[in-house]
Short mmCIF file of C-alpha atoms in Angstrom, two decimals:
data_model
loop_
_atom_site.label_atom_id
_atom_site.label_comp_id
_atom_site.label_asym_id
_atom_site.label_seq_id
_atom_site.Cartn_x
_atom_site.Cartn_y
_atom_site.Cartn_z
CA MET H 7 0.00 0.00 0.00
CA ALA H 8 1.16 3.52 -0.71
CA GLN H 9 1.84 5.92 2.17
CA MET H 10 -1.37 7.89 1.63
CA GLN H 11 -3.48 4.70 1.45
CA LEU H 12 -1.86 3.45 4.66
CA MET H 13 -2.59 6.78 6.29
CA ASP H 14 -6.22 6.72 5.19
CA ALA H 15 -6.63 3.15 6.41
CA ALA H 16 -4.93 3.88 9.76
CA ILE H 17 -7.08 6.96 10.33
CA GLY H 18 -10.06 4.77 9.55
CA GLY H 19 -9.07 2.38 12.34
CA ASP H 20 -7.04 -0.25 10.46
CA ALA H 21 -4.52 -1.52 13.04
CA ARG H 22 -2.35 -3.24 10.44
CA ALA H 23 -2.04 -0.04 8.42
CA PHE H 24 -1.05 1.85 11.57
CA GLU H 25 1.48 -0.86 12.45
CA SER H 26 2.98 -0.60 8.98
CA LEU H 27 3.31 3.18 9.27
CA ALA H 28 4.76 3.04 12.79
CA SER H 29 7.22 0.27 11.95
CA LYS H 30 8.81 2.47 9.28
CA HIS H 31 9.64 5.00 12.00
CA ARG H 32 10.32 2.63 14.91
CA THR H 33 14.11 3.04 14.94
CA MET H 34 13.88 6.82 15.03
CA ILE H 35 11.11 6.72 17.65
CA TRP H 36 13.34 4.48 19.76
CA SER H 37 16.25 6.89 19.31
CA VAL H 38 14.20 9.86 20.41
CA CYS H 39 12.92 7.97 23.46
CA LEU H 40 16.39 6.73 24.41
CA ARG H 41 18.11 10.09 23.99
CA VAL H 42 15.49 11.99 25.96
CA THR H 43 15.07 9.48 28.81
CA GLY H 44 18.70 8.46 29.12
CA ASN H 45 18.23 4.72 29.63
CA THR H 46 16.75 1.70 27.91
CA TYR H 47 14.17 0.85 30.57
CA ASP H 48 12.52 4.24 30.45
CA ALA H 49 12.93 4.38 26.67
CA GLU H 50 11.03 1.09 26.35
CA ASP H 51 8.20 2.51 28.44
CA ALA H 52 8.22 5.72 26.42
CA LEU H 53 8.19 3.76 23.15
CA GLN H 54 5.14 1.81 24.28
CA ASP H 55 3.45 5.00 25.48
CA THR H 56 4.24 6.61 22.12
CA LEU H 57 2.72 3.81 20.07
CA LEU H 58 -0.35 3.65 22.28
CA ALA H 59 -0.87 7.43 22.21
CA ALA H 60 -0.32 7.54 18.45
CA TRP H 61 -2.80 4.72 17.86
CA ARG H 62 -5.37 6.40 20.08
CA GLY H 63 -4.79 9.77 18.41
CA ILE H 64 -4.44 8.71 14.76
CA GLY H 65 -8.03 9.71 14.07
CA ARG H 66 -7.14 13.30 14.99
CA PHE H 67 -4.04 13.40 12.77
CA ARG H 68 -4.54 16.48 10.56
CA ARG H 69 -1.80 15.82 8.00
CA ASP H 70 -0.42 19.34 8.34
CA ALA H 71 2.90 17.64 9.15
CA SER H 72 4.33 14.32 8.04
CA PHE H 73 3.43 11.19 9.96
CA GLY H 74 7.08 10.95 11.07
CA THR H 75 7.14 14.47 12.48
CA TRP H 76 3.84 13.85 14.25
CA ILE H 77 4.90 10.58 15.86
CA TYR H 78 8.37 11.94 16.83
CA ARG H 79 6.61 14.73 18.67
CA ILE H 80 4.49 12.17 20.51
CA ALA H 81 7.69 10.22 21.28
CA ALA H 82 9.42 13.28 22.71
CA ASN H 83 6.38 14.04 24.88
CA ALA H 84 6.14 10.44 26.07
CA ALA H 85 9.85 10.29 26.83
CA LEU H 86 9.71 13.55 28.77
CA ALA H 87 6.72 12.29 30.76
CA VAL H 88 8.46 9.03 31.65
CA SER H 89 11.70 10.84 32.46
CA ARG H 90 9.97 13.35 34.71
CA ALA H 91 7.96 10.66 36.44
CA ARG H 92 10.93 8.46 37.26
CA ARG H 93 14.03 10.64 37.22
CA SER H 94 15.90 7.72 35.66
CA THR H 95 18.71 5.67 37.11
CA ASP H 96 21.82 4.53 35.26
CA VAL H 97 21.79 1.25 33.37
CA GLU H 98 24.90 -0.91 33.38
CA ILE H 99 25.93 -3.00 30.37
CA PRO H 100 26.55 -6.63 31.40
CA GLU H 101 30.21 -7.63 30.98
CA TYR H 102 29.41 -10.58 28.73
CA LEU H 103 28.07 -8.14 26.12
CA ALA H 104 31.29 -6.14 26.04
CA THR H 105 33.69 -8.91 25.08
CA ASP H 106 34.23 -7.72 21.50
CA ARG H 107 36.58 -4.71 21.45
CA ASP H 108 34.72 -2.94 18.62
CA PHE H 109 31.43 -3.56 20.36
CA ALA H 110 32.86 -2.39 23.67
CA GLU H 111 34.17 0.79 22.07
CA LYS H 112 30.79 1.46 20.45
CA VAL H 113 29.03 0.88 23.77
CA ALA H 114 31.50 3.18 25.53
CA ALA H 115 31.00 5.90 22.91
CA ALA H 116 27.21 5.56 23.07
CA ASP H 117 27.36 5.63 26.86
CA LEU H 118 29.49 8.76 26.80
CA VAL H 119 27.03 10.46 24.45
CA GLN H 120 24.12 9.38 26.64
CA GLN H 121 25.78 10.56 29.85
CA THR H 122 26.66 13.85 28.20
CA LEU H 123 23.07 14.34 27.05
CA LYS H 124 21.81 13.60 30.56
CA GLY H 125 24.01 16.40 31.88
CA ILE H 126 22.45 18.99 29.60
CA PRO H 127 19.34 20.79 30.90
CA GLU H 128 16.10 19.23 29.64
CA ASP H 129 14.93 22.10 27.41
CA LEU H 130 18.33 22.23 25.69
CA ARG H 131 18.55 18.42 25.39
CA VAL H 132 15.11 18.12 23.82
CA ALA H 133 15.83 20.89 21.32
CA LEU H 134 19.12 19.22 20.36
CA VAL H 135 17.58 15.75 20.01
CA LEU H 136 14.71 17.05 17.90
CA ARG H 137 17.13 18.94 15.64
CA GLU H 138 19.90 16.37 15.29
CA LEU H 139 17.98 13.11 15.48
CA CYS H 140 14.57 13.99 14.12
CA ASP H 141 15.60 16.68 11.64
CA PHE H 142 12.99 19.08 12.99
CA THR H 143 13.32 22.59 11.63
CA TYR H 144 13.95 25.40 14.08
CA ALA H 145 10.37 26.55 13.49
CA GLN H 146 8.99 23.09 14.31
CA ILE H 147 11.04 22.98 17.51
CA ALA H 148 9.86 26.46 18.45
CA ASP H 149 6.28 25.37 17.92
CA TYR H 150 6.81 22.17 19.89
CA GLN H 151 8.52 23.89 22.82
CA GLY H 152 6.24 26.92 22.71
CA VAL H 153 9.10 29.41 22.52
CA PRO H 154 10.30 31.99 19.97
CA LEU H 155 12.58 30.90 17.14
CA ALA H 156 15.49 32.85 18.61
CA THR H 157 15.15 30.89 21.86
CA VAL H 158 15.39 27.61 19.94
CA LYS H 159 18.55 28.79 18.19
CA THR H 160 20.03 29.78 21.54
CA ARG H 161 19.06 26.48 23.15
CA ILE H 162 20.59 24.42 20.36
CA ASN H 163 23.74 26.54 20.38
CA ARG H 164 24.07 26.17 24.17
CA ALA H 165 23.38 22.43 23.99
CA ARG H 166 26.03 21.94 21.32
CA HIS H 167 28.50 24.00 23.31
CA ALA H 168 27.77 22.04 26.52
CA PHE H 169 28.11 18.81 24.57
CA GLU H 170 31.47 19.86 23.11
CA GLN H 171 32.70 21.01 26.53
CA ALA H 172 31.72 17.71 28.15
CA LEU H 173 33.47 15.71 25.44
CA SER H 174 36.65 17.81 25.33
CA PRO H 175 39.85 15.96 26.30
CA ASP H 176 40.26 18.25 29.35
CA SER H 177 36.95 17.13 30.83
CA LEU H 178 37.39 13.38 30.22
#
């Protein structure tokens, strides 16, 4: 089925059509949830909350944005809600998973990025994740966060600067 047919069917209540649409975006939804929450347990909860909220709200989807943009926004909201509700704890990688050096280095790099993101204030982190991971425009982020465009630019600039500072050799 073509994208528009899938959308029509999903809006009409076809669960399989919705599943097909959502599965095309699942990796990015997961990324948004993981980056905003900071750990896999909360990200899993946020992913489930996202899919449930999107399914329940698909009938109200107005098509003034793409399905991807719409569901990423739901994912960011769900991840923020889970994160605020739990104030996440760190997740440790079991040693048996880190036996391969390349894998271990990738895990270490991902962990460093995740820890760095967790250290950035929430409003800056969300703006950065939406821009860098979801390819939201500055205007879309401004609309999502309910702030002026200039504030979004400042937030993203500050987040990038904080990220660079945290990853500089002097701070490691």
